[in-house]
Amino acid sequence: MTGPPIHDLHFDDAPSVDTVPGPQSRRLLQRQRDVDSSAVAYPENIPIALDEARGATVRDVDGNTFLDFFAGIGVLNVGHTNPYVMEGMYEQAEKFVHTVDFPTEARLDLIEALEERAPGDLAGNSRVVFGGPTGSDAIEASIKLAKYNTGGNGLVAFRNAYHGATSGAMSLTANKGFKEHYTPLLPDVVHAPYPYPFQQDKDPERAVEDALNEVRATLLEPYGGLADPAGIFVEPIQGEGGVVVPPQGFLQGLRDIADEAEIPLVVDEIQAGFGRTGEWWGSEHFDVTPDVVTSAKALGGNGLPLSCTIYHEDLDTWDSGDHAGTYRGNVPAMRAGLRAIEYIEGNDLLDHATAMGNLIRSRLREIAEDNPQLADVRGKGLFVGAEFVDEDGHVADAGDVVADIQEYCYEHGLLVWKAGQYSNVLRLLPPLVVTEDQVETGLEIVADAIADVATAPART
């Protein structure tokens, strides 16, 4: 075992809530409204001001203690303030913090650890580039890498996708409302269908076939419309889109098309990767080797900002300085990321995430038997989506259902988040260190929330 066992990481009293938000939270929330950006969003749904956090638990400034089932949207895979990770981070921070891209033990150790664990044939045949600190930066690097190596310009992404908020990444993101104020973005970006059997009302095989036919036509048919392609960009499991797990055959089909078109397949593992699904990378569930993998979120160990792009060594054609960034030398984050890898493997957290994810999905399916509005349960590992419909079976009008479930959970000491283009998917992303008792307790709250919403009068 590496570091303390997972049962020792958490506040013992979670969940334990009185009135929320309490007076100190209300004070800080108002202070934030007075001085912070109008772009602040998360407190609108969960009005909480945090004071401290441990493992899969957080405590607000009023002393209320919550179970955390969204972990900074998949950032805190080894839990809040994991002592083993924090120790490495502190040791590094006392020496030096910022190194641009000068070599350090921490940097090279992390690169080697990622290279060893890269998916499929990338292991042993890859390079790693650090750039800016966010997932969007990793996507920008992958766009540049694809264009540099192909000389092409056109990019294929997918409907329902989310890849980030900078201009290039936003071009790949499918949410029209999210990017409508910032157009024009990158030209020649085509969004093909992502197989989503539940919403498309198709069997999985047909959903895959239709999606791949669209991609193939775009890239390979004479009148496909994309004249100068540079790459295919895809999430192995869509996160913001609703924890949409593609059926088997989809990623392999993309791999085959990319090979035929002689362009790289870029797999965005920013949310699905780093152990979240019970494998190091979401693409490993589909036995597909990407040409390029993007990573961020949990990569920084304990929430430190760090991103990277892992790519096949044959694509390492950049000249010196062709990709750069001031914060590509955040050494404490690199040391924290390496410590997180060691903690995950030293405590068998990939197997644990698989077991806890199976438990969550099994319990949600039991709940669905008595609650027809819970219409689909899916995911891999601790990447869980529960999709709701309204009383008439429609997805587009079910966002209020999940908003009410989220509010009930918050009021009873459980933090959860939403996803999906209609915000009708309950997204559960507990830290990989969540215990079985915490899972059972959290699901009791979710079950009560669903029952409460089912008996409440509809909003007008």
Short mmCIF file of N, CA, C and O in Angstrom, two decimals, residues 2 19 40 51 53 74 83-84 87 109 123 125 148 152 172 183 185 187 257 310 339 365 368 394 404 407 426 449:
data_model
loop_
_atom_site.label_atom_id
_atom_site.label_comp_id
_atom_site.label_asym_id
_atom_site.label_seq_id
_atom_site.Cartn_x
_atom_site.Cartn_y
_atom_site.Cartn_z
N THR A 2 0.47 2.25 -0.76
CA THR A 2 1.19 3.51 -0.85
C THR A 2 0.40 4.59 -0.13
O THR A 2 -0.76 4.84 -0.47
N THR A 19 -28.72 24.03 8.24
CA THR A 19 -29.32 24.89 7.23
C THR A 19 -28.28 25.23 6.17
O THR A 19 -27.17 25.63 6.50
N VAL A 40 -19.02 33.67 -13.28
CA VAL A 40 -19.06 32.62 -12.26
C VAL A 40 -20.37 31.85 -12.40
O VAL A 40 -21.44 32.45 -12.53
N ASP A 51 -14.57 25.55 3.04
CA ASP A 51 -13.57 25.88 4.05
C ASP A 51 -12.42 24.88 4.02
O ASP A 51 -11.25 25.27 4.04
N ALA A 53 -11.38 20.41 2.84
CA ALA A 53 -11.84 19.19 2.20
C ALA A 53 -10.84 18.08 2.41
O ALA A 53 -9.63 18.32 2.47
N GLY A 74 -14.21 15.81 -11.96
CA GLY A 74 -13.23 14.81 -12.34
C GLY A 74 -11.78 15.20 -12.14
O GLY A 74 -10.89 14.53 -12.67
N PRO A 83 -2.87 13.08 1.45
CA PRO A 83 -1.61 13.36 2.16
C PRO A 83 -0.38 12.90 1.40
O PRO A 83 0.66 13.58 1.44
N TYR A 84 -0.45 11.76 0.74
CA TYR A 84 0.71 11.26 0.00
C TYR A 84 1.06 12.20 -1.16
O TYR A 84 2.24 12.47 -1.40
N GLU A 87 2.37 15.65 0.29
CA GLU A 87 3.75 15.55 0.77
C GLU A 87 4.74 15.78 -0.37
O GLU A 87 5.70 16.56 -0.25
N ASP A 109 10.41 12.24 -14.64
CA ASP A 109 9.76 11.09 -14.01
C ASP A 109 8.29 10.98 -14.44
O ASP A 109 7.80 9.88 -14.72
N ALA A 123 2.29 3.10 -25.63
CA ALA A 123 3.24 2.78 -24.57
C ALA A 123 4.55 2.31 -25.18
O ALA A 123 4.59 1.37 -25.97
N ASN A 125 6.26 4.09 -27.25
CA ASN A 125 6.46 4.72 -28.56
C ASN A 125 5.93 6.15 -28.60
O ASN A 125 5.48 6.62 -29.65
N TYR A 148 0.33 20.46 -38.10
CA TYR A 148 1.77 20.50 -38.42
C TYR A 148 2.19 19.25 -39.18
O TYR A 148 2.99 19.31 -40.12
N GLY A 152 -2.75 19.73 -43.24
CA GLY A 152 -4.18 19.95 -43.46
C GLY A 152 -4.75 21.01 -42.56
O GLY A 152 -4.07 21.56 -41.67
N LEU A 172 -14.14 22.85 -31.70
CA LEU A 172 -14.46 21.43 -31.67
C LEU A 172 -15.67 21.14 -30.78
O LEU A 172 -16.36 20.14 -30.99
N THR A 183 -17.99 33.61 -32.44
CA THR A 183 -17.73 33.25 -33.84
C THR A 183 -17.27 34.49 -34.62
O THR A 183 -17.58 35.62 -34.24
N LEU A 185 -14.97 31.08 -35.42
CA LEU A 185 -13.89 30.32 -34.80
C LEU A 185 -13.07 29.66 -35.91
O LEU A 185 -12.95 30.22 -36.99
N PRO A 187 -12.16 27.66 -39.09
CA PRO A 187 -12.95 27.21 -40.24
C PRO A 187 -12.79 25.70 -40.44
O PRO A 187 -11.90 25.06 -39.87
N ILE A 257 -10.82 4.54 -40.16
CA ILE A 257 -11.02 5.66 -41.08
C ILE A 257 -9.83 6.61 -41.05
O ILE A 257 -9.37 7.09 -42.09
N ILE A 310 0.00 13.58 -25.12
CA ILE A 310 0.81 12.39 -25.35
C ILE A 310 0.59 11.97 -26.80
O ILE A 310 -0.56 11.83 -27.23
N ARG A 339 2.94 11.42 -7.90
CA ARG A 339 2.48 10.84 -6.63
C ARG A 339 1.06 10.26 -6.77
O ARG A 339 0.74 9.22 -6.19
N ARG A 365 -30.00 1.30 -11.26
CA ARG A 365 -30.95 0.51 -12.06
C ARG A 365 -32.06 -0.07 -11.20
O ARG A 365 -33.20 -0.21 -11.64
N ALA A 368 -34.41 2.70 -10.73
CA ALA A 368 -35.17 2.97 -11.96
C ALA A 368 -36.37 2.06 -12.12
O ALA A 368 -37.35 2.42 -12.80
N HIS A 394 -40.08 12.65 -22.43
CA HIS A 394 -39.25 13.51 -23.27
C HIS A 394 -37.97 13.90 -22.54
O HIS A 394 -37.99 14.23 -21.35
N ASP A 404 -33.81 19.62 -9.65
CA ASP A 404 -34.45 19.39 -8.34
C ASP A 404 -33.74 18.28 -7.57
O ASP A 404 -33.62 18.36 -6.34
N GLU A 407 -30.58 19.78 -6.15
CA GLU A 407 -30.87 20.64 -4.99
C GLU A 407 -31.18 19.81 -3.75
O GLU A 407 -30.69 20.10 -2.66
N LEU A 426 -27.94 13.19 -14.63
CA LEU A 426 -27.25 13.27 -13.35
C LEU A 426 -25.88 12.63 -13.53
O LEU A 426 -25.78 11.45 -13.86
N ALA A 449 -33.95 11.53 -3.17
CA ALA A 449 -34.15 12.71 -4.02
C ALA A 449 -35.05 12.38 -5.19
O ALA A 449 -35.97 13.14 -5.54
#
